[in-house]
Coordinates of C-alpha atoms and ligand atoms in Angstrom, one line a residue:
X9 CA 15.0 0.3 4.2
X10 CA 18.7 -1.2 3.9
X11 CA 18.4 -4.6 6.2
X12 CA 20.8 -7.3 6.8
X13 CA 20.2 -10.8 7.4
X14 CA 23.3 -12.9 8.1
X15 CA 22.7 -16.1 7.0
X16 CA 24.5 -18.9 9.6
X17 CA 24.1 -21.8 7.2
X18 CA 27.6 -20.3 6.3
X19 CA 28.7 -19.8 10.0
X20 CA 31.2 -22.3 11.7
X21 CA 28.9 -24.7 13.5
X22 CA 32.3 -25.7 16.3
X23 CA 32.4 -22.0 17.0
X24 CA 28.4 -21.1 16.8
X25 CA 28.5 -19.4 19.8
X26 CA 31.7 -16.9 19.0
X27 CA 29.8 -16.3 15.3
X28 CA 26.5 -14.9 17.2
X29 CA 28.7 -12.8 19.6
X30 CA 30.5 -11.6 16.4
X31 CA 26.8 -10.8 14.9
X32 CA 25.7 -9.1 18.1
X33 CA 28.9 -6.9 17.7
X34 CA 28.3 -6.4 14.3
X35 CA 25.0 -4.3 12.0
X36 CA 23.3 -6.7 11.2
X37 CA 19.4 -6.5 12.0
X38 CA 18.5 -10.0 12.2
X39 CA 20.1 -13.1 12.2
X40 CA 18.7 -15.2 9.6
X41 CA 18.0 -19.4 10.1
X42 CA 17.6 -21.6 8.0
X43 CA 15.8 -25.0 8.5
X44 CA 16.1 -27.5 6.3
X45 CA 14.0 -30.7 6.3
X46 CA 15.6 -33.3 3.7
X47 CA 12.2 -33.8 2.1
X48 CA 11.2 -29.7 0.6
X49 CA 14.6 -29.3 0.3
X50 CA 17.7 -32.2 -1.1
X51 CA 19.3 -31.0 2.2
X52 CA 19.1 -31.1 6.1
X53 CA 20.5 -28.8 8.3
X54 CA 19.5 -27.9 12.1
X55 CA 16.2 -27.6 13.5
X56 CA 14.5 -26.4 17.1
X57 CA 17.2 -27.4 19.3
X58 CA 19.8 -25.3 17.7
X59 CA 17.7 -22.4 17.5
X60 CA 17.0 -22.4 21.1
X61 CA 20.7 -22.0 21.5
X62 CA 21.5 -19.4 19.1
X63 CA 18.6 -17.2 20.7
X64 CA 20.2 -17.7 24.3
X65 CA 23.4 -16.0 22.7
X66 CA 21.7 -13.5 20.1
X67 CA 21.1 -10.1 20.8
X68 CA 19.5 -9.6 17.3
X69 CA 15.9 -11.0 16.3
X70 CA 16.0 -14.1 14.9
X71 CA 14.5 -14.7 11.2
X72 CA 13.5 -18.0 11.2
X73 CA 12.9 -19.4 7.5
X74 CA 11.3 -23.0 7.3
X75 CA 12.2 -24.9 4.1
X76 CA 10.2 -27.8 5.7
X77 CA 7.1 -29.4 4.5
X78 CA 3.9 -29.2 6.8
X79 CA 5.2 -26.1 8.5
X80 CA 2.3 -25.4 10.4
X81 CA 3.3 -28.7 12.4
X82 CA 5.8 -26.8 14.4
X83 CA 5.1 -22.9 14.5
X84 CA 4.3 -23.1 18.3
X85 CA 7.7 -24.5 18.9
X86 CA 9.8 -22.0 16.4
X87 CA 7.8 -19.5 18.4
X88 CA 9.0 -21.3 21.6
X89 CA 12.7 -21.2 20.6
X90 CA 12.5 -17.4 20.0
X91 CA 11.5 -16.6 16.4
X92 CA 11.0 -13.0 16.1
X93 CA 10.1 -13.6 12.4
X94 CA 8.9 -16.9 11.1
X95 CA 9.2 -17.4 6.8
X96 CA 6.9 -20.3 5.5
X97 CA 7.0 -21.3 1.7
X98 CA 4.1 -20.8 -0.5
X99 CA 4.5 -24.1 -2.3
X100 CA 4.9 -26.0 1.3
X101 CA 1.5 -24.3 2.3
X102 CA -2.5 -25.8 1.0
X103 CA -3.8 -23.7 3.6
X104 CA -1.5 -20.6 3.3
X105 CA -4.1 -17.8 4.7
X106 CA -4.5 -20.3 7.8
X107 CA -0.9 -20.6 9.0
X108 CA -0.1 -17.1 8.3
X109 CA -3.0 -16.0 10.8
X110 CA -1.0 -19.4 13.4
X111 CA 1.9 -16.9 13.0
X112 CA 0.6 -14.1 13.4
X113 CA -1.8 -15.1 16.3
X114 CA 1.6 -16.1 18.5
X115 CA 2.4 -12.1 18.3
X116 CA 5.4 -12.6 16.1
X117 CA 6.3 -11.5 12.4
X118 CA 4.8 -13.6 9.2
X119 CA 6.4 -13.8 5.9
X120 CA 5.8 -16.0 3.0
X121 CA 8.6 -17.0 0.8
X122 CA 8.5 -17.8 -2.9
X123 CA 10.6 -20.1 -4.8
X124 CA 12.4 -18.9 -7.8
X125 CA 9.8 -20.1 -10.4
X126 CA 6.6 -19.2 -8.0
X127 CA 4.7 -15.9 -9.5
X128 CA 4.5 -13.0 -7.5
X129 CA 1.2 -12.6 -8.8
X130 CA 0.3 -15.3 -6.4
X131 CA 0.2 -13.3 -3.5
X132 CA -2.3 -10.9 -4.9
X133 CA -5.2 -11.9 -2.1
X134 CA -2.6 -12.6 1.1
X135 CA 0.1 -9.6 0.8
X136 CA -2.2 -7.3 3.0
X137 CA -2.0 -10.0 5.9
X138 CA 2.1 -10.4 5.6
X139 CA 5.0 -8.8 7.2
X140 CA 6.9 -9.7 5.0
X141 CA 8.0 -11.3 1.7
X142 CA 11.1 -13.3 0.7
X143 CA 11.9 -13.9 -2.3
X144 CA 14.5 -17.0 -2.9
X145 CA 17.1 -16.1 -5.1
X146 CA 18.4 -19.4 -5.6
X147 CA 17.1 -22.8 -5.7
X148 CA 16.7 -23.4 -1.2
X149 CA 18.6 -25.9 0.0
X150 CA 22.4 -24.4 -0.5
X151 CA 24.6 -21.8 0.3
X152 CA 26.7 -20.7 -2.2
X153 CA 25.1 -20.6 -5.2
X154 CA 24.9 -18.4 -7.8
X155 CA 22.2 -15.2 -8.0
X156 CA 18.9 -15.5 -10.5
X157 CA 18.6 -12.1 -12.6
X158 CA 15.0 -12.4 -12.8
X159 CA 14.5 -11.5 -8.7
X160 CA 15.2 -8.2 -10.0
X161 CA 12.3 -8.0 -11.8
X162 CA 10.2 -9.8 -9.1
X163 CA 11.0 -7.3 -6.7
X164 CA 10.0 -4.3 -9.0
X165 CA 6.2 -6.1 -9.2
X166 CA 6.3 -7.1 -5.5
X167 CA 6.7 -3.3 -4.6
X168 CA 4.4 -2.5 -6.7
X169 CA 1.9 -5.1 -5.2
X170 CA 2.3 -3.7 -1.6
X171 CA 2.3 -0.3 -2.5
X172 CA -0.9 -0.7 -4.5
X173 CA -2.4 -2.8 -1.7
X174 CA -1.2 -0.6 1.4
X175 CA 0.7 -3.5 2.4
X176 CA 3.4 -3.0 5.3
X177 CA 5.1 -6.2 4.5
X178 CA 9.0 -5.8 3.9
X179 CA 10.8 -7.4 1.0
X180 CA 13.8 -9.7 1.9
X181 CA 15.9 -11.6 -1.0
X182 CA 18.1 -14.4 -0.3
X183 CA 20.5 -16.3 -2.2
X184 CA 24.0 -15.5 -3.7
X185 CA 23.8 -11.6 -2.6
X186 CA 27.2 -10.1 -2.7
X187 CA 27.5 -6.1 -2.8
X188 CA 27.0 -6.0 -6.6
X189 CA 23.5 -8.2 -6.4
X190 CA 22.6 -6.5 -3.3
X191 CA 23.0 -2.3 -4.5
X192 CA 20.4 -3.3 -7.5
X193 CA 18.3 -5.3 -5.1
X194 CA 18.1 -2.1 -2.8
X195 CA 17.8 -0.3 -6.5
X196 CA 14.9 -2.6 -7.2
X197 CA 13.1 -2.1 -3.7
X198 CA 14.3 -4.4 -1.8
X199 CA 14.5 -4.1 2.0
X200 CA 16.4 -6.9 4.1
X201 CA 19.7 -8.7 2.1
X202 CA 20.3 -12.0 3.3
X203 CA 24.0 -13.1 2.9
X204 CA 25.5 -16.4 3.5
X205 CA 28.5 -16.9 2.3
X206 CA 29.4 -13.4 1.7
X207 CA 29.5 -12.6 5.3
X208 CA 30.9 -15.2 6.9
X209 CA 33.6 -16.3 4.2
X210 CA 34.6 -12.9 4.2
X211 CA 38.0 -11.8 6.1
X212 CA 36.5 -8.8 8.2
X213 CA 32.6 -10.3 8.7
X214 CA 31.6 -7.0 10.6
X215 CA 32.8 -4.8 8.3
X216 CA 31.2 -6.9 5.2
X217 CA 28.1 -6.3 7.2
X218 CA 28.3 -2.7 7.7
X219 CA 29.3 -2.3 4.1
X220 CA 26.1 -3.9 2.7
X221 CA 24.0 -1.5 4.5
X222 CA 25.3 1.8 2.8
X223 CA 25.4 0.4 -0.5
Ligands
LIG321 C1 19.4 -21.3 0.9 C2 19.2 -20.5 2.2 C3 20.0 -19.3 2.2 C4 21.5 -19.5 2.2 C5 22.1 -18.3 1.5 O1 18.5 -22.3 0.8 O2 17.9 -20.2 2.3 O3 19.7 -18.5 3.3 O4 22.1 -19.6 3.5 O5 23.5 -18.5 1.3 P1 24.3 -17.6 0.3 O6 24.2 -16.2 0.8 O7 25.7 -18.2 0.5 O8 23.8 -17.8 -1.1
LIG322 ZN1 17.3 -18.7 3.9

């Protein structure tokens, strides 16, 4: 599948609502969130509030990725605001197999995200129970930053995984994906391209958008 998650980290927060009307006009498949808790992450960004207000305006599903610690703490109100899909981290999880099932159990998408130096190996006895997998590409906490070569690699053993395991969960990278990164990624197995920066620094957003779906 060739996916795209705009990432609004990079959007212009004064003009939030004109950037999800440009989304709903545009390809994209989901619009991708980012919450940011100053304590997993060395950054803060926008929490419940804010994603109650970008799902008034969105006509696209909402990905909802939680770089926050405790994560089960606030599922029910993600789920409240209008996640379609809600990402936790594996190394902000002890009870990993619990909160996926929270998820799950609200009738909405669960995904488990990996940080760069987190095995994929690791996922060996939960990848039957996911929807999906994200792998970070960067260190979470930034936009902007500069693509790790190894997600290639992680990819190739993740689709392996979920093949071998009759998995249905779909494979989203995210961090520093540009149309070079992201043609490999899809090369590699990948399914949903998140892009920040890429999209909404570029001149013609919708037509970045389109373009990193027929790579
Ligand atoms: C990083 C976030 C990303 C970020 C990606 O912690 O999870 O979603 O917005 O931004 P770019 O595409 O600019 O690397
Ligand atoms: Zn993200």
């Amino acid at each position: 599948m060739k996916l795209v998650a705009p990432s609004i980290l990079a959007a212009d927060f004064n003009n939030l609502g004109d950037q999800i009307e440009m989304l709903n006009k545009s390809e994209a498949d989901f619009v991708h969130c980012d919450v940011m808790d100053g304590v997993f992450v060395p950054n803060i960004s926008f929490g419940i509030p804010v994603i109650h207000a970008v799902n008034r305006v969105s006509q696209k599903p909402l990905d909802v990725h939680l770089m926050i610690v405790n994560p089960e703490r606030y599922i029910a109100e993600f789920h409240k605001a209008g996640a379609s899909v809600i990402t936790v981290h594996y190394e902000a999880c002890t009870h990993l197999h619990r909160t996926v099932q929270q998820i799950r159990n609200l009738g909405i998408k669960a995904s488990v995200c990996l940080n760069p130096h987190t095995p994929v190996a690791l996922l060996e006895d939960i990848i039957s129970e996911l929807d999906m997998v994200l792998l970070m590409s960067v260190n979470p906490g930034f936009g902007g930053q500069q693509f790790i070569e190894n997600t290639y690699r992680k990819a190739e053993t993740l689709k392996e995984m979920i093949l071998r395991r009759n998995s249905k969960a779909l494979i989203e990278v995210d961090g520093g994906v540009n149309f070079e990164v992201g043609k490999k990624l899809y090369e590699a197995g990948v399914d949903i391209l998140v892009a920040g920066s890429f999209v909404f620094g570029a001149n013609d957003p919708i037509e970045t958008i389109a373009s990193l779906k027929r790579l």
